[in-house]
């Protein structure tokens, strides 16, 4: 017989295209979900801020709840702040002392170590503290309330959970984070001073003179501003994850994990942005 035989059909059919299309759909769904989550978080942050400012101006802000939350955040973060600050100051003193001695500028140890602590280490340490203990506390509390349908019950009774629960926690975290940063600065610089003066032979007067010559009020203001922004971000993200919890106890655990991870990542990204803005727009004479 003349002609060519048609190739036999392959069974089962090749599913490469179907798998590729399925992967694209999954990726698209995750991207859309991330965008929606980001939008809900921004909307919650704006609403909590507006409610807090309006209630403070009107004199009906739940101050008692904010004070209770601030005390709780401070109490669970105080000891970790000290435990983080002391070894951090020692490490800074060892590294900076070795570097300054190699270049013949041992008297500059106070300036280099102190500036590093104030500009970067203290705000990030505060972010780690509030992003760990504080975020997990907020997410677990609001997540459990959401699972038990307490949030829906508040809405049914005409009580805005954003005003009653979210705004006080956001304000409390925004206030506590700069306080933790100040504690980190004090403990880290003290530990660095002791190591430099006792272990490395740096004159105490030279250490403090170099630190005072380069450190400025602007550095402290930027440090406290960064810490306040980090506390605000952590509180908003943790609140959003808690209010979106679903699926029973596992859902609460998942929202706590997501709150801690997303909060810390947001702080790192925002720290980079703020640092670049400061370097670009703040005059060098103020730094």
mmCIF file of C-alpha atoms in Angstrom:
data_model
loop_
_atom_site.group_PDB
_atom_site.id
_atom_site.type_symbol
_atom_site.label_atom_id
_atom_site.label_comp_id
_atom_site.label_asym_id
_atom_site.label_seq_id
_atom_site.Cartn_x
_atom_site.Cartn_y
_atom_site.Cartn_z
ATOM 1 C CA UNK A 1 0.000 0.000 0.000
ATOM 2 C CA UNK A 2 1.236 3.443 -0.862
ATOM 3 C CA UNK A 3 1.193 6.401 1.459
ATOM 4 C CA UNK A 4 2.286 6.901 5.037
ATOM 5 C CA UNK A 5 0.663 5.566 8.113
ATOM 6 C CA UNK A 6 -0.661 8.178 10.535
ATOM 7 C CA UNK A 7 1.066 7.967 13.934
ATOM 8 C CA UNK A 8 -0.831 6.142 16.572
ATOM 9 C CA UNK A 9 -2.549 8.277 19.135
ATOM 10 C CA UNK A 10 -0.714 8.521 22.444
ATOM 11 C CA UNK A 11 -2.709 7.615 25.501
ATOM 12 C CA UNK A 12 -2.967 9.211 27.949
ATOM 13 C CA UNK A 13 -2.592 12.574 26.217
ATOM 14 C CA UNK A 14 0.314 14.863 27.094
ATOM 15 C CA UNK A 15 -0.665 16.999 30.089
ATOM 16 C CA UNK A 16 2.235 19.464 29.989
ATOM 17 C CA UNK A 17 0.041 22.310 28.765
ATOM 18 C CA UNK A 18 -2.587 21.546 31.379
ATOM 19 C CA UNK A 19 0.003 21.542 34.164
ATOM 20 C CA UNK A 20 1.449 24.816 32.924
ATOM 21 C CA UNK A 21 -1.988 26.410 32.798
ATOM 22 C CA UNK A 22 -2.768 25.114 36.282
ATOM 23 C CA UNK A 23 0.496 26.521 37.655
ATOM 24 C CA UNK A 24 -0.252 29.904 36.085
ATOM 25 C CA UNK A 25 -3.712 29.936 37.643
ATOM 26 C CA UNK A 26 -2.302 29.026 41.068
ATOM 27 C CA UNK A 27 0.350 31.739 40.829
ATOM 28 C CA UNK A 28 -2.221 34.278 39.688
ATOM 29 C CA UNK A 29 -4.494 33.360 42.580
ATOM 30 C CA UNK A 30 -1.709 33.769 45.117
ATOM 31 C CA UNK A 31 -0.684 37.132 43.698
ATOM 32 C CA UNK A 32 -4.269 38.380 43.792
ATOM 33 C CA UNK A 33 -4.648 37.091 47.347
ATOM 34 C CA UNK A 34 -1.475 38.899 48.413
ATOM 35 C CA UNK A 35 -2.678 42.127 46.794
ATOM 36 C CA UNK A 36 -6.063 41.853 48.515
ATOM 37 C CA UNK A 37 -4.385 41.192 51.866
ATOM 38 C CA UNK A 38 -2.133 44.212 51.387
ATOM 39 C CA UNK A 39 -5.143 46.356 50.535
ATOM 40 C CA UNK A 40 -7.062 45.171 53.604
ATOM 41 C CA UNK A 41 -4.044 45.874 55.802
ATOM 42 C CA UNK A 42 -3.634 49.406 54.444
ATOM 43 C CA UNK A 43 -7.340 50.060 54.859
ATOM 44 C CA UNK A 44 -7.264 48.780 58.442
ATOM 45 C CA UNK A 45 -4.240 50.934 59.253
ATOM 46 C CA UNK A 46 -5.880 54.051 57.842
ATOM 47 C CA UNK A 47 -9.144 53.349 59.649
ATOM 48 C CA UNK A 48 -7.430 52.645 62.975
ATOM 49 C CA UNK A 49 -5.416 55.856 62.654
ATOM 50 C CA UNK A 50 -8.464 57.962 61.803
ATOM 51 C CA UNK A 51 -10.467 56.454 64.665
ATOM 52 C CA UNK A 52 -7.641 56.952 67.169
ATOM 53 C CA UNK A 53 -7.102 60.598 66.188
ATOM 54 C CA UNK A 54 -10.832 61.359 66.135
ATOM 55 C CA UNK A 55 -11.458 59.690 69.494
ATOM 56 C CA UNK A 56 -8.469 61.421 71.103
ATOM 57 C CA UNK A 57 -9.735 64.766 69.839
ATOM 58 C CA UNK A 58 -13.269 64.028 71.054
ATOM 59 C CA UNK A 59 -12.108 62.703 74.422
ATOM 60 C CA UNK A 60 -13.688 59.268 74.011
ATOM 61 C CA UNK A 61 -10.573 57.244 73.217
ATOM 62 C CA UNK A 62 -10.441 53.984 75.266
ATOM 63 C CA UNK A 63 -7.375 55.135 77.196
ATOM 64 C CA UNK A 64 -7.677 52.444 79.845
ATOM 65 C CA UNK A 65 -7.491 49.684 77.237
ATOM 66 C CA UNK A 66 -4.494 51.360 75.579
ATOM 67 C CA UNK A 67 -2.658 51.663 78.914
ATOM 68 C CA UNK A 68 -3.361 48.024 79.765
ATOM 69 C CA UNK A 69 -2.078 46.894 76.381
ATOM 70 C CA UNK A 70 0.990 49.154 76.601
ATOM 71 C CA UNK A 71 1.844 47.792 80.039
ATOM 72 C CA UNK A 72 1.475 44.244 78.778
ATOM 73 C CA UNK A 73 3.688 44.859 75.735
ATOM 74 C CA UNK A 74 6.319 46.556 77.892
ATOM 75 C CA UNK A 75 6.280 43.834 80.548
ATOM 76 C CA UNK A 76 6.762 40.988 78.084
ATOM 77 C CA UNK A 77 9.477 42.862 76.163
ATOM 78 C CA UNK A 78 11.517 44.403 78.994
ATOM 79 C CA UNK A 79 13.648 41.393 79.911
ATOM 80 C CA UNK A 80 14.231 40.320 76.280
ATOM 81 C CA UNK A 81 15.303 43.902 75.504
ATOM 82 C CA UNK A 82 17.953 43.774 78.213
ATOM 83 C CA UNK A 83 19.102 40.303 77.184
ATOM 84 C CA UNK A 84 19.432 41.446 73.571
ATOM 85 C CA UNK A 85 21.121 44.760 74.353
ATOM 86 C CA UNK A 86 23.968 43.554 76.557
ATOM 87 C CA UNK A 87 25.520 40.971 74.198
ATOM 88 C CA UNK A 88 24.846 43.292 71.274
ATOM 89 C CA UNK A 89 26.844 46.040 72.951
ATOM 90 C CA UNK A 90 29.674 43.630 73.709
ATOM 91 C CA UNK A 91 29.839 42.438 70.100
ATOM 92 C CA UNK A 92 29.830 46.012 68.817
ATOM 93 C CA UNK A 93 32.641 46.981 71.190
ATOM 94 C CA UNK A 94 34.779 44.017 70.162
ATOM 95 C CA UNK A 95 34.286 44.545 66.432
ATOM 96 C CA UNK A 96 34.565 48.334 66.479
ATOM 97 C CA UNK A 97 37.491 48.283 68.891
ATOM 98 C CA UNK A 98 39.438 45.905 66.689
ATOM 99 C CA UNK A 99 38.725 48.010 63.598
ATOM 100 C CA UNK A 100 39.619 51.353 65.174
ATOM 101 C CA UNK A 101 42.827 49.959 66.668
ATOM 102 C CA UNK A 102 43.914 48.652 63.275
ATOM 103 C CA UNK A 103 43.565 52.109 61.715
ATOM 104 C CA UNK A 104 45.048 53.912 64.708
ATOM 105 C CA UNK A 105 41.812 55.543 65.829
ATOM 106 C CA UNK A 106 41.049 53.789 69.099
ATOM 107 C CA UNK A 107 39.615 56.984 70.577
ATOM 108 C CA UNK A 108 36.811 56.878 67.982
ATOM 109 C CA UNK A 109 35.340 53.654 69.363
ATOM 110 C CA UNK A 110 32.601 55.545 71.194
ATOM 111 C CA UNK A 111 31.526 57.475 68.115
ATOM 112 C CA UNK A 112 31.440 54.480 65.777
ATOM 113 C CA UNK A 113 29.726 52.125 68.213
ATOM 114 C CA UNK A 114 27.251 54.674 69.533
ATOM 115 C CA UNK A 115 26.214 55.900 66.111
ATOM 116 C CA UNK A 116 25.689 52.356 64.886
ATOM 117 C CA UNK A 117 23.474 51.597 67.865
ATOM 118 C CA UNK A 118 21.376 54.743 67.554
ATOM 119 C CA UNK A 119 20.918 54.765 63.804
ATOM 120 C CA UNK A 120 20.301 51.099 63.024
ATOM 121 C CA UNK A 121 20.601 48.590 65.851
ATOM 122 C CA UNK A 122 18.193 50.088 68.394
ATOM 123 C CA UNK A 123 15.255 50.560 65.965
ATOM 124 C CA UNK A 124 15.703 47.078 64.511
ATOM 125 C CA UNK A 125 15.999 45.558 67.985
ATOM 126 C CA UNK A 126 12.760 47.287 68.962
ATOM 127 C CA UNK A 127 11.158 45.901 65.797
ATOM 128 C CA UNK A 128 12.291 42.393 66.706
ATOM 129 C CA UNK A 129 10.924 42.732 70.225
ATOM 130 C CA UNK A 130 7.500 44.102 69.321
ATOM 131 C CA UNK A 131 7.346 41.928 66.211
ATOM 132 C CA UNK A 132 7.830 38.817 68.318
ATOM 133 C CA UNK A 133 6.052 39.147 71.646
ATOM 134 C CA UNK A 134 3.730 42.005 70.714
ATOM 135 C CA UNK A 135 2.597 40.733 67.332
ATOM 136 C CA UNK A 136 1.948 37.225 68.612
ATOM 137 C CA UNK A 137 -0.093 38.597 71.520
ATOM 138 C CA UNK A 138 -2.252 40.810 69.302
ATOM 139 C CA UNK A 139 -2.775 38.168 66.615
ATOM 140 C CA UNK A 140 -3.611 35.402 69.093
ATOM 141 C CA UNK A 141 -6.038 37.593 71.049
ATOM 142 C CA UNK A 142 -7.923 38.947 68.046
ATOM 143 C CA UNK A 143 -7.697 35.605 66.243
ATOM 144 C CA UNK A 144 -9.275 33.771 69.164
ATOM 145 C CA UNK A 145 -11.994 36.404 69.406
ATOM 146 C CA UNK A 146 -12.682 36.035 65.685
ATOM 147 C CA UNK A 147 -12.862 32.243 65.877
ATOM 148 C CA UNK A 148 -15.250 32.448 68.845
ATOM 149 C CA UNK A 149 -17.362 34.939 66.833
ATOM 150 C CA UNK A 150 -16.887 37.655 69.452
ATOM 151 C CA UNK A 151 -15.988 40.137 66.702
ATOM 152 C CA UNK A 152 -19.271 39.403 64.915
ATOM 153 C CA UNK A 153 -21.110 39.765 68.219
ATOM 154 C CA UNK A 154 -19.569 43.206 68.758
ATOM 155 C CA UNK A 155 -20.672 44.290 65.295
ATOM 156 C CA UNK A 156 -24.178 42.959 65.996
ATOM 157 C CA UNK A 157 -24.352 45.077 69.156
ATOM 158 C CA UNK A 158 -23.283 48.147 67.182
ATOM 159 C CA UNK A 159 -19.742 48.257 68.610
ATOM 160 C CA UNK A 160 -16.972 48.892 66.109
ATOM 161 C CA UNK A 161 -14.173 46.365 66.816
ATOM 162 C CA UNK A 162 -11.689 48.602 65.031
ATOM 163 C CA UNK A 163 -12.418 51.407 67.492
ATOM 164 C CA UNK A 164 -12.730 49.175 70.558
ATOM 165 C CA UNK A 165 -9.924 46.656 69.971
ATOM 166 C CA UNK A 166 -7.598 47.641 67.126
ATOM 167 C CA UNK A 167 -7.026 51.365 67.728
ATOM 168 C CA UNK A 168 -5.914 50.998 71.392
ATOM 169 C CA UNK A 169 -3.446 48.255 70.468
ATOM 170 C CA UNK A 170 -2.015 50.283 67.600
ATOM 171 C CA UNK A 171 -1.525 53.326 69.830
ATOM 172 C CA UNK A 172 -0.028 51.219 72.626
ATOM 173 C CA UNK A 173 2.464 49.507 70.338
ATOM 174 C CA UNK A 174 3.409 52.799 68.682
ATOM 175 C CA UNK A 175 4.226 54.258 72.112
ATOM 176 C CA UNK A 176 6.020 51.232 73.573
ATOM 177 C CA UNK A 177 8.380 50.609 70.639
ATOM 178 C CA UNK A 178 10.343 53.900 71.058
ATOM 179 C CA UNK A 179 10.654 53.202 74.789
ATOM 180 C CA UNK A 180 12.214 49.840 74.029
ATOM 181 C CA UNK A 181 14.569 51.526 71.563
ATOM 182 C CA UNK A 182 15.740 53.939 74.278
ATOM 183 C CA UNK A 183 16.363 51.013 76.621
ATOM 184 C CA UNK A 184 18.345 49.214 73.924
ATOM 185 C CA UNK A 185 20.439 52.344 73.323
ATOM 186 C CA UNK A 186 21.252 52.774 77.005
ATOM 187 C CA UNK A 187 22.111 49.137 77.690
ATOM 188 C CA UNK A 188 24.063 48.588 74.463
ATOM 189 C CA UNK A 189 26.171 51.738 74.819
ATOM 190 C CA UNK A 190 26.826 50.967 78.487
ATOM 191 C CA UNK A 191 27.977 47.434 77.652
ATOM 192 C CA UNK A 192 30.087 48.743 74.782
ATOM 193 C CA UNK A 193 31.671 51.357 77.064
ATOM 194 C CA UNK A 194 32.566 48.803 79.731
ATOM 195 C CA UNK A 195 34.187 46.465 77.212
ATOM 196 C CA UNK A 196 36.062 49.300 75.492
ATOM 197 C CA UNK A 197 37.340 50.888 78.710
ATOM 198 C CA UNK A 198 38.091 47.750 80.724
ATOM 199 C CA UNK A 199 39.000 45.221 78.067
ATOM 200 C CA UNK A 200 40.483 47.354 75.288
ATOM 201 C CA UNK A 201 42.173 50.143 77.216
ATOM 202 C CA UNK A 202 40.159 53.013 75.759
ATOM 203 C CA UNK A 203 40.117 56.034 78.068
ATOM 204 C CA UNK A 204 36.588 56.628 79.446
ATOM 205 C CA UNK A 205 36.771 60.352 78.708
ATOM 206 C CA UNK A 206 37.911 59.722 75.153
ATOM 207 C CA UNK A 207 35.049 57.267 74.600
ATOM 208 C CA UNK A 208 32.345 59.688 75.739
ATOM 209 C CA UNK A 209 33.978 62.675 74.053
ATOM 210 C CA UNK A 210 33.997 60.973 70.655
ATOM 211 C CA UNK A 211 30.433 59.785 71.143
ATOM 212 C CA UNK A 212 29.227 63.255 72.102
ATOM 213 C CA UNK A 213 31.076 64.862 69.204
ATOM 214 C CA UNK A 214 29.284 62.809 66.543
ATOM 215 C CA UNK A 215 25.917 61.887 68.082
ATOM 216 C CA UNK A 216 23.153 64.461 67.760
ATOM 217 C CA UNK A 217 19.561 64.985 68.749
ATOM 218 C CA UNK A 218 18.591 64.353 65.130
ATOM 219 C CA UNK A 219 19.953 60.810 65.368
ATOM 220 C CA UNK A 220 17.842 60.171 68.451
ATOM 221 C CA UNK A 221 14.736 61.638 66.824
ATOM 222 C CA UNK A 222 15.213 59.475 63.730
ATOM 223 C CA UNK A 223 15.729 56.416 65.929
ATOM 224 C CA UNK A 224 12.545 57.068 67.896
ATOM 225 C CA UNK A 225 10.625 57.835 64.704
ATOM 226 C CA UNK A 226 11.736 54.583 63.115
ATOM 227 C CA UNK A 227 10.760 52.639 66.224
ATOM 228 C CA UNK A 228 7.317 54.250 66.322
ATOM 229 C CA UNK A 229 6.739 53.399 62.655
ATOM 230 C CA UNK A 230 7.838 49.810 63.269
ATOM 231 C CA UNK A 231 5.494 49.476 66.233
ATOM 232 C CA UNK A 232 2.635 50.879 64.173
ATOM 233 C CA UNK A 233 3.295 48.484 61.287
ATOM 234 C CA UNK A 234 3.554 45.453 63.548
ATOM 235 C CA UNK A 235 0.316 46.302 65.364
ATOM 236 C CA UNK A 236 -1.656 46.892 62.154
ATOM 237 C CA UNK A 237 -0.388 43.722 60.462
ATOM 238 C CA UNK A 238 -1.012 41.593 63.559
ATOM 239 C CA UNK A 239 -4.511 43.036 63.957
ATOM 240 C CA UNK A 240 -5.356 42.361 60.330
ATOM 241 C CA UNK A 241 -4.174 38.762 60.533
ATOM 242 C CA UNK A 242 -6.099 38.223 63.755
ATOM 243 C CA UNK A 243 -9.341 39.622 62.349
ATOM 244 C CA UNK A 244 -8.983 37.375 59.273
ATOM 245 C CA UNK A 245 -8.395 34.172 61.277
ATOM 246 C CA UNK A 246 -10.502 31.162 60.359
ATOM 247 C CA UNK A 247 -10.402 27.411 60.781
ATOM 248 C CA UNK A 248 -10.399 26.869 64.529
ATOM 249 C CA UNK A 249 -7.288 26.615 66.722
ATOM 250 C CA UNK A 250 -5.088 25.902 63.707
ATOM 251 C CA UNK A 251 -6.287 29.139 62.148
ATOM 252 C CA UNK A 252 -5.206 31.067 65.244
ATOM 253 C CA UNK A 253 -1.751 29.488 65.114
ATOM 254 C CA UNK A 254 -1.454 30.268 61.407
ATOM 255 C CA UNK A 255 -2.419 33.908 61.886
ATOM 256 C CA UNK A 256 0.147 34.275 64.700
ATOM 257 C CA UNK A 257 2.921 32.861 62.519
ATOM 258 C CA UNK A 258 1.924 35.075 59.598
ATOM 259 C CA UNK A 259 1.735 38.166 61.821
ATOM 260 C CA UNK A 260 5.244 37.660 63.200
ATOM 261 C CA UNK A 261 6.850 36.914 59.829
ATOM 262 C CA UNK A 262 5.065 39.632 57.850
ATOM 263 C CA UNK A 263 5.593 42.203 60.580
ATOM 264 C CA UNK A 264 9.346 41.649 60.729
ATOM 265 C CA UNK A 265 9.666 41.656 56.937
ATOM 266 C CA UNK A 266 7.712 44.901 56.721
ATOM 267 C CA UNK A 267 9.970 46.498 59.343
ATOM 268 C CA UNK A 268 13.114 45.499 57.460
ATOM 269 C CA UNK A 269 11.803 46.872 54.167
ATOM 270 C CA UNK A 270 10.584 50.113 55.733
ATOM 271 C CA UNK A 271 13.887 50.516 57.591
ATOM 272 C CA UNK A 272 15.722 50.414 54.269
ATOM 273 C CA UNK A 273 13.346 52.983 52.776
ATOM 274 C CA UNK A 274 13.610 55.356 55.748
ATOM 275 C CA UNK A 275 17.403 55.061 55.797
ATOM 276 C CA UNK A 276 17.620 55.999 52.127
ATOM 277 C CA UNK A 277 15.235 58.932 52.607
ATOM 278 C CA UNK A 278 17.279 60.218 55.554
ATOM 279 C CA UNK A 279 20.543 59.957 53.640
ATOM 280 C CA UNK A 280 19.061 61.749 50.634
ATOM 281 C CA UNK A 281 17.079 64.555 52.235
ATOM 282 C CA UNK A 282 18.447 65.212 55.739
ATOM 283 C CA UNK A 283 21.427 67.617 55.623
ATOM 284 C CA UNK A 284 24.692 66.071 56.760
ATOM 285 C CA UNK A 285 25.133 68.834 59.297
ATOM 286 C CA UNK A 286 22.109 67.542 61.206
ATOM 287 C CA UNK A 287 23.345 63.941 61.338
#
